[in-house]
């Protein structure tokens, strides 16, 4: 009964009943563990449901992609893999600390480089519930159907996370429509997608993943009504490769007080 109550509270907007659209099932709650690359980032100082939380995508055993403005603090931020229901420990999870955090710059005022990479302190162990997602081999196509997933708020004006991973089907829209929706922010390094069913774009946590044709094509940056703005990952493949191939910086030696000189 308690779990059903938590599920009811988590469903914040749109109908709770799945909708059929041209044979495609449009769900609110993702099929459990159907997005094995989805990760939940949270700061141990703020707690499991604290303000410093966001989503991301596992791209190999060491690296996660997330949004530029996802607050990550190496040593304190944890990456939780194999999650679905945040209220229970299902035995599918792995919790790994962040060892390195690299933001793409400059960010300036817009989402042109709204992208960051997180390196895990130890490699993820792949299971049927934890697997990487493929990076794009092409850019998105107009009207292409994509699936957005994340734990973001589904209640307009609120910042509380969902307790269960949500999925939403969207279609890629024309860049001109994207510019109209985001006149101050859109540039060629971003793209927009619109919900198929008539409801607000609910999945509004930073780093929510956009997968089209089995490839990770975008990460959530902002939304306006039923249109989402996403980083166009196909334009960042060289940068991603460069970061992964760059050796970790050598930590500076700890400063110690020299021993007092001995006189005889």
PDB file of C-alpha atoms in Angstrom:
ATOM      1  CA  UNK A   1       0.000   0.000   0.000  1.00  0.00           C
ATOM      2  CA  UNK A   2       2.791   2.436   0.910  1.00  0.00           C
ATOM      3  CA  UNK A   3       4.581   1.775  -2.390  1.00  0.00           C
ATOM      4  CA  UNK A   4       1.356   2.452  -4.311  1.00  0.00           C
ATOM      5  CA  UNK A   5       0.942   5.714  -2.415  1.00  0.00           C
ATOM      6  CA  UNK A   6       4.485   6.793  -3.304  1.00  0.00           C
ATOM      7  CA  UNK A   7       3.833   5.943  -6.939  1.00  0.00           C
ATOM      8  CA  UNK A   8       0.668   8.056  -6.935  1.00  0.00           C
ATOM      9  CA  UNK A   9       2.555  11.001  -5.480  1.00  0.00           C
ATOM     10  CA  UNK A  10       5.276  10.641  -8.086  1.00  0.00           C
ATOM     11  CA  UNK A  11       2.846  10.959 -10.998  1.00  0.00           C
ATOM     12  CA  UNK A  12       2.648  14.700 -11.286  1.00  0.00           C
ATOM     13  CA  UNK A  13       1.262  15.651 -14.706  1.00  0.00           C
ATOM     14  CA  UNK A  14      -0.466  14.121 -17.706  1.00  0.00           C
ATOM     15  CA  UNK A  15      -2.679  11.086 -17.591  1.00  0.00           C
ATOM     16  CA  UNK A  16      -1.424   8.122 -15.606  1.00  0.00           C
ATOM     17  CA  UNK A  17      -2.713   5.727 -18.248  1.00  0.00           C
ATOM     18  CA  UNK A  18      -0.375   4.837 -21.150  1.00  0.00           C
ATOM     19  CA  UNK A  19      -1.478   6.246 -24.517  1.00  0.00           C
ATOM     20  CA  UNK A  20      -1.208   4.550 -27.910  1.00  0.00           C
ATOM     21  CA  UNK A  21       0.090   6.688 -30.785  1.00  0.00           C
ATOM     22  CA  UNK A  22       0.540   4.948 -34.153  1.00  0.00           C
ATOM     23  CA  UNK A  23       1.279   1.703 -32.356  1.00  0.00           C
ATOM     24  CA  UNK A  24       3.856   3.219 -29.999  1.00  0.00           C
ATOM     25  CA  UNK A  25       3.216   3.052 -26.286  1.00  0.00           C
ATOM     26  CA  UNK A  26       3.697   6.432 -24.626  1.00  0.00           C
ATOM     27  CA  UNK A  27       4.385   5.825 -20.954  1.00  0.00           C
ATOM     28  CA  UNK A  28       4.883   8.052 -17.961  1.00  0.00           C
ATOM     29  CA  UNK A  29       6.716   5.505 -15.851  1.00  0.00           C
ATOM     30  CA  UNK A  30       9.545   3.757 -17.665  1.00  0.00           C
ATOM     31  CA  UNK A  31       9.461  -0.006 -17.852  1.00  0.00           C
ATOM     32  CA  UNK A  32      11.738  -0.966 -14.934  1.00  0.00           C
ATOM     33  CA  UNK A  33      15.413  -0.996 -15.915  1.00  0.00           C
ATOM     34  CA  UNK A  34      14.648  -0.406 -19.590  1.00  0.00           C
ATOM     35  CA  UNK A  35      17.145   2.495 -19.586  1.00  0.00           C
ATOM     36  CA  UNK A  36      20.225   0.732 -18.127  1.00  0.00           C
ATOM     37  CA  UNK A  37      22.485   3.676 -18.982  1.00  0.00           C
ATOM     38  CA  UNK A  38      20.478   6.158 -16.889  1.00  0.00           C
ATOM     39  CA  UNK A  39      22.316   7.306 -13.759  1.00  0.00           C
ATOM     40  CA  UNK A  40      21.309   9.426 -10.767  1.00  0.00           C
ATOM     41  CA  UNK A  41      23.879  11.924  -9.459  1.00  0.00           C
ATOM     42  CA  UNK A  42      23.525  13.281  -5.926  1.00  0.00           C
ATOM     43  CA  UNK A  43      25.665  15.034  -3.340  1.00  0.00           C
ATOM     44  CA  UNK A  44      26.277  13.208  -0.083  1.00  0.00           C
ATOM     45  CA  UNK A  45      26.280  16.527   1.794  1.00  0.00           C
ATOM     46  CA  UNK A  46      22.790  17.404   0.570  1.00  0.00           C
ATOM     47  CA  UNK A  47      21.302  13.939   0.815  1.00  0.00           C
ATOM     48  CA  UNK A  48      19.528  11.571  -1.561  1.00  0.00           C
ATOM     49  CA  UNK A  49      16.750  14.042  -2.412  1.00  0.00           C
ATOM     50  CA  UNK A  50      18.830  17.222  -2.010  1.00  0.00           C
ATOM     51  CA  UNK A  51      18.960  20.138  -4.424  1.00  0.00           C
ATOM     52  CA  UNK A  52      22.297  19.029  -5.896  1.00  0.00           C
ATOM     53  CA  UNK A  53      21.004  16.144  -8.010  1.00  0.00           C
ATOM     54  CA  UNK A  54      20.569  15.434 -11.687  1.00  0.00           C
ATOM     55  CA  UNK A  55      20.567  12.704 -14.310  1.00  0.00           C
ATOM     56  CA  UNK A  56      23.214  11.488 -16.695  1.00  0.00           C
ATOM     57  CA  UNK A  57      24.115   8.747 -19.148  1.00  0.00           C
ATOM     58  CA  UNK A  58      26.726   6.018 -18.758  1.00  0.00           C
ATOM     59  CA  UNK A  59      28.792   5.824 -21.980  1.00  0.00           C
ATOM     60  CA  UNK A  60      31.412   3.291 -20.858  1.00  0.00           C
ATOM     61  CA  UNK A  61      32.601   1.688 -17.636  1.00  0.00           C
ATOM     62  CA  UNK A  62      34.396   4.868 -16.516  1.00  0.00           C
ATOM     63  CA  UNK A  63      32.512   7.855 -17.923  1.00  0.00           C
ATOM     64  CA  UNK A  64      29.123   9.565 -17.576  1.00  0.00           C
ATOM     65  CA  UNK A  65      27.749  12.459 -19.641  1.00  0.00           C
ATOM     66  CA  UNK A  66      25.580  15.075 -17.944  1.00  0.00           C
ATOM     67  CA  UNK A  67      24.546  18.715 -18.264  1.00  0.00           C
ATOM     68  CA  UNK A  68      26.978  21.602 -17.733  1.00  0.00           C
ATOM     69  CA  UNK A  69      25.005  22.991 -14.806  1.00  0.00           C
ATOM     70  CA  UNK A  70      24.692  19.692 -12.979  1.00  0.00           C
ATOM     71  CA  UNK A  71      26.511  20.509  -9.728  1.00  0.00           C
ATOM     72  CA  UNK A  72      29.197  17.861  -9.257  1.00  0.00           C
ATOM     73  CA  UNK A  73      31.721  17.852  -6.434  1.00  0.00           C
ATOM     74  CA  UNK A  74      34.402  15.144  -6.740  1.00  0.00           C
ATOM     75  CA  UNK A  75      34.694  13.242  -3.494  1.00  0.00           C
ATOM     76  CA  UNK A  76      31.162  14.149  -2.415  1.00  0.00           C
ATOM     77  CA  UNK A  77      28.989  13.490  -5.475  1.00  0.00           C
ATOM     78  CA  UNK A  78      27.835   9.907  -5.918  1.00  0.00           C
ATOM     79  CA  UNK A  79      26.741   8.268  -9.158  1.00  0.00           C
ATOM     80  CA  UNK A  80      24.018   5.679  -8.612  1.00  0.00           C
ATOM     81  CA  UNK A  81      23.614   3.163 -11.427  1.00  0.00           C
ATOM     82  CA  UNK A  82      20.937   0.530 -11.931  1.00  0.00           C
ATOM     83  CA  UNK A  83      18.262   2.743 -10.356  1.00  0.00           C
ATOM     84  CA  UNK A  84      14.555   2.819 -11.141  1.00  0.00           C
ATOM     85  CA  UNK A  85      12.585   3.441  -7.942  1.00  0.00           C
ATOM     86  CA  UNK A  86      14.512   5.868  -5.732  1.00  0.00           C
ATOM     87  CA  UNK A  87      12.560   4.856  -2.632  1.00  0.00           C
ATOM     88  CA  UNK A  88      13.879   1.295  -2.446  1.00  0.00           C
ATOM     89  CA  UNK A  89      17.180  -0.533  -2.744  1.00  0.00           C
ATOM     90  CA  UNK A  90      16.376  -3.229  -5.288  1.00  0.00           C
ATOM     91  CA  UNK A  91      19.725  -5.008  -5.330  1.00  0.00           C
ATOM     92  CA  UNK A  92      20.433  -3.840  -8.885  1.00  0.00           C
ATOM     93  CA  UNK A  93      22.278  -0.669  -7.885  1.00  0.00           C
ATOM     94  CA  UNK A  94      25.921   0.344  -7.782  1.00  0.00           C
ATOM     95  CA  UNK A  95      26.945   3.536  -5.982  1.00  0.00           C
ATOM     96  CA  UNK A  96      30.289   4.998  -7.084  1.00  0.00           C
ATOM     97  CA  UNK A  97      31.963   8.264  -6.124  1.00  0.00           C
ATOM     98  CA  UNK A  98      33.014  10.843  -8.697  1.00  0.00           C
ATOM     99  CA  UNK A  99      36.765  11.065  -9.247  1.00  0.00           C
ATOM    100  CA  UNK A 100      36.912  13.728 -11.959  1.00  0.00           C
ATOM    101  CA  UNK A 101      34.563  16.363 -13.374  1.00  0.00           C
ATOM    102  CA  UNK A 102      35.143  18.196 -16.674  1.00  0.00           C
ATOM    103  CA  UNK A 103      32.834  20.954 -17.912  1.00  0.00           C
ATOM    104  CA  UNK A 104      32.799  22.081 -21.526  1.00  0.00           C
ATOM    105  CA  UNK A 105      33.415  25.816 -21.719  1.00  0.00           C
ATOM    106  CA  UNK A 106      32.661  28.539 -22.192  1.00  0.00           C
ATOM    107  CA  UNK A 107      29.031  28.308 -21.087  1.00  0.00           C
ATOM    108  CA  UNK A 108      28.201  32.029 -21.444  1.00  0.00           C
ATOM    109  CA  UNK A 109      24.435  32.698 -21.417  1.00  0.00           C
ATOM    110  CA  UNK A 110      23.240  29.823 -23.531  1.00  0.00           C
ATOM    111  CA  UNK A 111      23.276  26.051 -23.956  1.00  0.00           C
ATOM    112  CA  UNK A 112      25.809  25.967 -26.788  1.00  0.00           C
ATOM    113  CA  UNK A 113      28.164  23.953 -24.622  1.00  0.00           C
ATOM    114  CA  UNK A 114      25.814  22.647 -21.937  1.00  0.00           C
ATOM    115  CA  UNK A 115      27.794  19.481 -21.432  1.00  0.00           C
ATOM    116  CA  UNK A 116      29.992  17.939 -18.762  1.00  0.00           C
ATOM    117  CA  UNK A 117      31.761  14.633 -18.231  1.00  0.00           C
ATOM    118  CA  UNK A 118      32.067  12.701 -14.995  1.00  0.00           C
ATOM    119  CA  UNK A 119      34.712  10.045 -14.396  1.00  0.00           C
ATOM    120  CA  UNK A 120      33.931   7.347 -11.861  1.00  0.00           C
ATOM    121  CA  UNK A 121      36.329   6.514  -9.053  1.00  0.00           C
ATOM    122  CA  UNK A 122      36.067   2.847 -10.028  1.00  0.00           C
ATOM    123  CA  UNK A 123      34.701   1.171 -13.149  1.00  0.00           C
ATOM    124  CA  UNK A 124      31.037   0.279 -13.338  1.00  0.00           C
ATOM    125  CA  UNK A 125      30.313  -3.437 -13.435  1.00  0.00           C
ATOM    126  CA  UNK A 126      28.038  -4.144 -16.379  1.00  0.00           C
ATOM    127  CA  UNK A 127      24.926  -6.200 -15.673  1.00  0.00           C
ATOM    128  CA  UNK A 128      21.529  -6.536 -17.340  1.00  0.00           C
ATOM    129  CA  UNK A 129      20.512  -3.452 -15.312  1.00  0.00           C
ATOM    130  CA  UNK A 130      23.670  -1.399 -15.923  1.00  0.00           C
ATOM    131  CA  UNK A 131      24.883  -0.945 -19.498  1.00  0.00           C
ATOM    132  CA  UNK A 132      26.322   1.975 -21.492  1.00  0.00           C
ATOM    133  CA  UNK A 133      24.405   3.751 -24.231  1.00  0.00           C
ATOM    134  CA  UNK A 134      25.871   4.204 -27.706  1.00  0.00           C
ATOM    135  CA  UNK A 135      27.115   7.639 -28.690  1.00  0.00           C
ATOM    136  CA  UNK A 136      25.585   9.113 -31.868  1.00  0.00           C
ATOM    137  CA  UNK A 137      26.846   8.056 -35.277  1.00  0.00           C
ATOM    138  CA  UNK A 138      24.715  10.778 -36.900  1.00  0.00           C
ATOM    139  CA  UNK A 139      22.676  13.823 -35.922  1.00  0.00           C
ATOM    140  CA  UNK A 140      18.933  13.753 -35.299  1.00  0.00           C
ATOM    141  CA  UNK A 141      16.483  13.938 -38.198  1.00  0.00           C
ATOM    142  CA  UNK A 142      13.425  16.178 -38.439  1.00  0.00           C
ATOM    143  CA  UNK A 143      10.315  14.489 -36.956  1.00  0.00           C
ATOM    144  CA  UNK A 144      12.408  11.613 -35.611  1.00  0.00           C
ATOM    145  CA  UNK A 145      10.832   9.954 -32.586  1.00  0.00           C
ATOM    146  CA  UNK A 146      12.984   9.924 -29.438  1.00  0.00           C
ATOM    147  CA  UNK A 147      12.545   8.816 -25.847  1.00  0.00           C
ATOM    148  CA  UNK A 148      13.389  11.204 -23.000  1.00  0.00           C
ATOM    149  CA  UNK A 149      13.931   9.778 -19.520  1.00  0.00           C
ATOM    150  CA  UNK A 150      14.799  11.179 -16.109  1.00  0.00           C
ATOM    151  CA  UNK A 151      13.779  11.734 -12.493  1.00  0.00           C
ATOM    152  CA  UNK A 152      12.922  15.410 -12.897  1.00  0.00           C
ATOM    153  CA  UNK A 153       9.906  17.184 -11.483  1.00  0.00           C
ATOM    154  CA  UNK A 154       6.591  16.686 -13.255  1.00  0.00           C
ATOM    155  CA  UNK A 155       4.867  19.501 -11.370  1.00  0.00           C
ATOM    156  CA  UNK A 156       5.244  22.961 -12.968  1.00  0.00           C
ATOM    157  CA  UNK A 157       7.002  25.382 -10.646  1.00  0.00           C
ATOM    158  CA  UNK A 158       8.254  22.675  -8.299  1.00  0.00           C
ATOM    159  CA  UNK A 159      11.724  21.173  -8.035  1.00  0.00           C
ATOM    160  CA  UNK A 160      10.968  17.948  -6.198  1.00  0.00           C
ATOM    161  CA  UNK A 161      12.342  14.858  -7.949  1.00  0.00           C
ATOM    162  CA  UNK A 162      10.180  12.035  -9.159  1.00  0.00           C
ATOM    163  CA  UNK A 163      10.588   8.880  -7.154  1.00  0.00           C
ATOM    164  CA  UNK A 164      10.405   6.603 -10.180  1.00  0.00           C
ATOM    165  CA  UNK A 165      12.155   6.978 -13.539  1.00  0.00           C
ATOM    166  CA  UNK A 166       9.857   8.620 -16.090  1.00  0.00           C
ATOM    167  CA  UNK A 167       9.832   8.219 -19.871  1.00  0.00           C
ATOM    168  CA  UNK A 168       8.302  10.533 -22.458  1.00  0.00           C
ATOM    169  CA  UNK A 169       8.170  10.177 -26.235  1.00  0.00           C
ATOM    170  CA  UNK A 170       9.016  13.309 -28.234  1.00  0.00           C
ATOM    171  CA  UNK A 171       9.604  14.227 -31.875  1.00  0.00           C
ATOM    172  CA  UNK A 172      12.449  16.384 -33.150  1.00  0.00           C
ATOM    173  CA  UNK A 173      11.137  19.705 -34.466  1.00  0.00           C
ATOM    174  CA  UNK A 174      12.410  22.260 -36.961  1.00  0.00           C
ATOM    175  CA  UNK A 175      15.226  24.564 -35.839  1.00  0.00           C
ATOM    176  CA  UNK A 176      13.080  27.608 -36.650  1.00  0.00           C
ATOM    177  CA  UNK A 177      10.408  26.408 -34.230  1.00  0.00           C
ATOM    178  CA  UNK A 178      13.161  25.811 -31.693  1.00  0.00           C
ATOM    179  CA  UNK A 179      14.355  29.403 -32.101  1.00  0.00           C
ATOM    180  CA  UNK A 180      10.819  30.672 -31.519  1.00  0.00           C
ATOM    181  CA  UNK A 181      10.540  28.636 -28.311  1.00  0.00           C
ATOM    182  CA  UNK A 182      14.003  29.689 -27.067  1.00  0.00           C
ATOM    183  CA  UNK A 183      14.818  33.027 -28.755  1.00  0.00           C
ATOM    184  CA  UNK A 184      17.621  33.920 -26.333  1.00  0.00           C
ATOM    185  CA  UNK A 185      19.359  30.573 -26.132  1.00  0.00           C
ATOM    186  CA  UNK A 186      19.122  28.481 -29.275  1.00  0.00           C
ATOM    187  CA  UNK A 187      22.194  27.996 -31.487  1.00  0.00           C
ATOM    188  CA  UNK A 188      23.317  25.180 -33.772  1.00  0.00           C
ATOM    189  CA  UNK A 189      24.746  23.133 -30.889  1.00  0.00           C
ATOM    190  CA  UNK A 190      21.229  22.590 -29.521  1.00  0.00           C
ATOM    191  CA  UNK A 191      18.050  20.995 -30.863  1.00  0.00           C
ATOM    192  CA  UNK A 192      14.434  20.824 -29.769  1.00  0.00           C
ATOM    193  CA  UNK A 193      11.889  18.053 -29.451  1.00  0.00           C
ATOM    194  CA  UNK A 194       8.181  18.291 -28.698  1.00  0.00           C
ATOM    195  CA  UNK A 195       5.965  15.966 -26.716  1.00  0.00           C
ATOM    196  CA  UNK A 196       3.684  13.786 -28.817  1.00  0.00           C
ATOM    197  CA  UNK A 197       0.792  13.909 -26.379  1.00  0.00           C
ATOM    198  CA  UNK A 198      -0.640  17.294 -25.390  1.00  0.00           C
ATOM    199  CA  UNK A 199       0.909  17.900 -21.982  1.00  0.00           C
ATOM    200  CA  UNK A 200       3.701  19.992 -20.527  1.00  0.00           C
ATOM    201  CA  UNK A 201       7.228  18.690 -20.946  1.00  0.00           C
ATOM    202  CA  UNK A 202       7.510  17.176 -17.503  1.00  0.00           C
ATOM    203  CA  UNK A 203      10.964  15.628 -17.468  1.00  0.00           C
ATOM    204  CA  UNK A 204      12.818  18.732 -16.417  1.00  0.00           C
ATOM    205  CA  UNK A 205      15.893  17.609 -14.529  1.00  0.00           C
ATOM    206  CA  UNK A 206      19.318  18.559 -15.804  1.00  0.00           C
ATOM    207  CA  UNK A 207      20.951  15.726 -17.701  1.00  0.00           C
ATOM    208  CA  UNK A 208      17.786  13.833 -18.649  1.00  0.00           C
ATOM    209  CA  UNK A 209      18.728  11.639 -21.586  1.00  0.00           C
ATOM    210  CA  UNK A 210      17.361  11.754 -25.136  1.00  0.00           C
ATOM    211  CA  UNK A 211      17.789   8.497 -27.049  1.00  0.00           C
ATOM    212  CA  UNK A 212      16.826   8.219 -30.724  1.00  0.00           C
ATOM    213  CA  UNK A 213      17.248   4.999 -32.646  1.00  0.00           C
ATOM    214  CA  UNK A 214      19.245   3.441 -29.821  1.00  0.00           C
ATOM    215  CA  UNK A 215      21.796   6.281 -29.700  1.00  0.00           C
ATOM    216  CA  UNK A 216      22.255   9.021 -27.106  1.00  0.00           C
ATOM    217  CA  UNK A 217      21.482  12.201 -29.048  1.00  0.00           C
ATOM    218  CA  UNK A 218      20.928  14.802 -26.344  1.00  0.00           C
ATOM    219  CA  UNK A 219      20.893  15.877 -22.719  1.00  0.00           C
ATOM    220  CA  UNK A 220      18.168  18.072 -21.269  1.00  0.00           C
ATOM    221  CA  UNK A 221      18.971  21.752 -20.778  1.00  0.00           C
ATOM    222  CA  UNK A 222      15.667  23.635 -20.604  1.00  0.00           C
ATOM    223  CA  UNK A 223      11.982  23.459 -21.497  1.00  0.00           C
ATOM    224  CA  UNK A 224       9.206  25.767 -22.626  1.00  0.00           C
ATOM    225  CA  UNK A 225       5.685  24.408 -22.396  1.00  0.00           C
ATOM    226  CA  UNK A 226       5.780  21.107 -24.307  1.00  0.00           C
ATOM    227  CA  UNK A 227       9.114  21.748 -26.078  1.00  0.00           C
ATOM    228  CA  UNK A 228      12.433  20.573 -24.673  1.00  0.00           C
ATOM    229  CA  UNK A 229      15.840  22.065 -25.482  1.00  0.00           C
ATOM    230  CA  UNK A 230      18.733  19.602 -25.651  1.00  0.00           C
ATOM    231  CA  UNK A 231      22.464  19.598 -26.267  1.00  0.00           C
ATOM    232  CA  UNK A 232      23.181  18.286 -29.783  1.00  0.00           C
ATOM    233  CA  UNK A 233      25.684  15.578 -28.846  1.00  0.00           C
ATOM    234  CA  UNK A 234      26.598  14.610 -32.403  1.00  0.00           C
ATOM    235  CA  UNK A 235      28.679  17.816 -32.567  1.00  0.00           C
ATOM    236  CA  UNK A 236      30.730  16.941 -29.484  1.00  0.00           C
ATOM    237  CA  UNK A 237      32.203  13.558 -30.360  1.00  0.00           C
ATOM    238  CA  UNK A 238      35.752  14.887 -30.775  1.00  0.00           C
ATOM    239  CA  UNK A 239      35.601  16.714 -27.451  1.00  0.00           C
ATOM    240  CA  UNK A 240      34.247  13.639 -25.658  1.00  0.00           C
ATOM    241  CA  UNK A 241      37.004  11.486 -27.149  1.00  0.00           C
ATOM    242  CA  UNK A 242      39.683  14.018 -26.207  1.00  0.00           C
ATOM    243  CA  UNK A 243      38.546  14.132 -22.579  1.00  0.00           C
ATOM    244  CA  UNK A 244      38.439  10.353 -22.253  1.00  0.00           C
ATOM    245  CA  UNK A 245      41.930  10.049 -23.742  1.00  0.00           C
ATOM    246  CA  UNK A 246      43.464  12.772 -21.579  1.00  0.00           C
ATOM    247  CA  UNK A 247      45.339  11.350 -18.566  1.00  0.00           C
ATOM    248  CA  UNK A 248      43.981  12.283 -15.176  1.00  0.00           C
ATOM    249  CA  UNK A 249      45.845  15.227 -13.675  1.00  0.00           C
ATOM    250  CA  UNK A 250      48.522  14.272 -11.179  1.00  0.00           C
ATOM    251  CA  UNK A 251      47.331  15.227  -7.692  1.00  0.00           C
ATOM    252  CA  UNK A 252      49.434  17.820  -5.965  1.00  0.00           C
ATOM    253  CA  UNK A 253      51.497  16.422  -3.077  1.00  0.00           C
ATOM    254  CA  UNK A 254      50.042  17.075   0.337  1.00  0.00           C
ATOM    255  CA  UNK A 255      51.828  19.871   2.203  1.00  0.00           C
ATOM    256  CA  UNK A 256      53.337  18.823   5.505  1.00  0.00           C
ATOM    257  CA  UNK A 257      55.159  20.712   8.195  1.00  0.00           C
ATOM    258  CA  UNK A 258      58.872  19.870   7.994  1.00  0.00           C
ATOM    259  CA  UNK A 259      60.344  18.169  10.997  1.00  0.00           C
ATOM    260  CA  UNK A 260      62.234  20.433  13.340  1.00  0.00           C
ATOM    261  CA  UNK A 261      65.983  20.418  12.787  1.00  0.00           C
ATOM    262  CA  UNK A 262      67.944  18.384  15.275  1.00  0.00           C
ATOM    263  CA  UNK A 263      71.010  19.964  16.888  1.00  0.00           C
ATOM    264  CA  UNK A 264      73.707  18.003  18.594  1.00  0.00           C
TER     265      UNK A 264
END
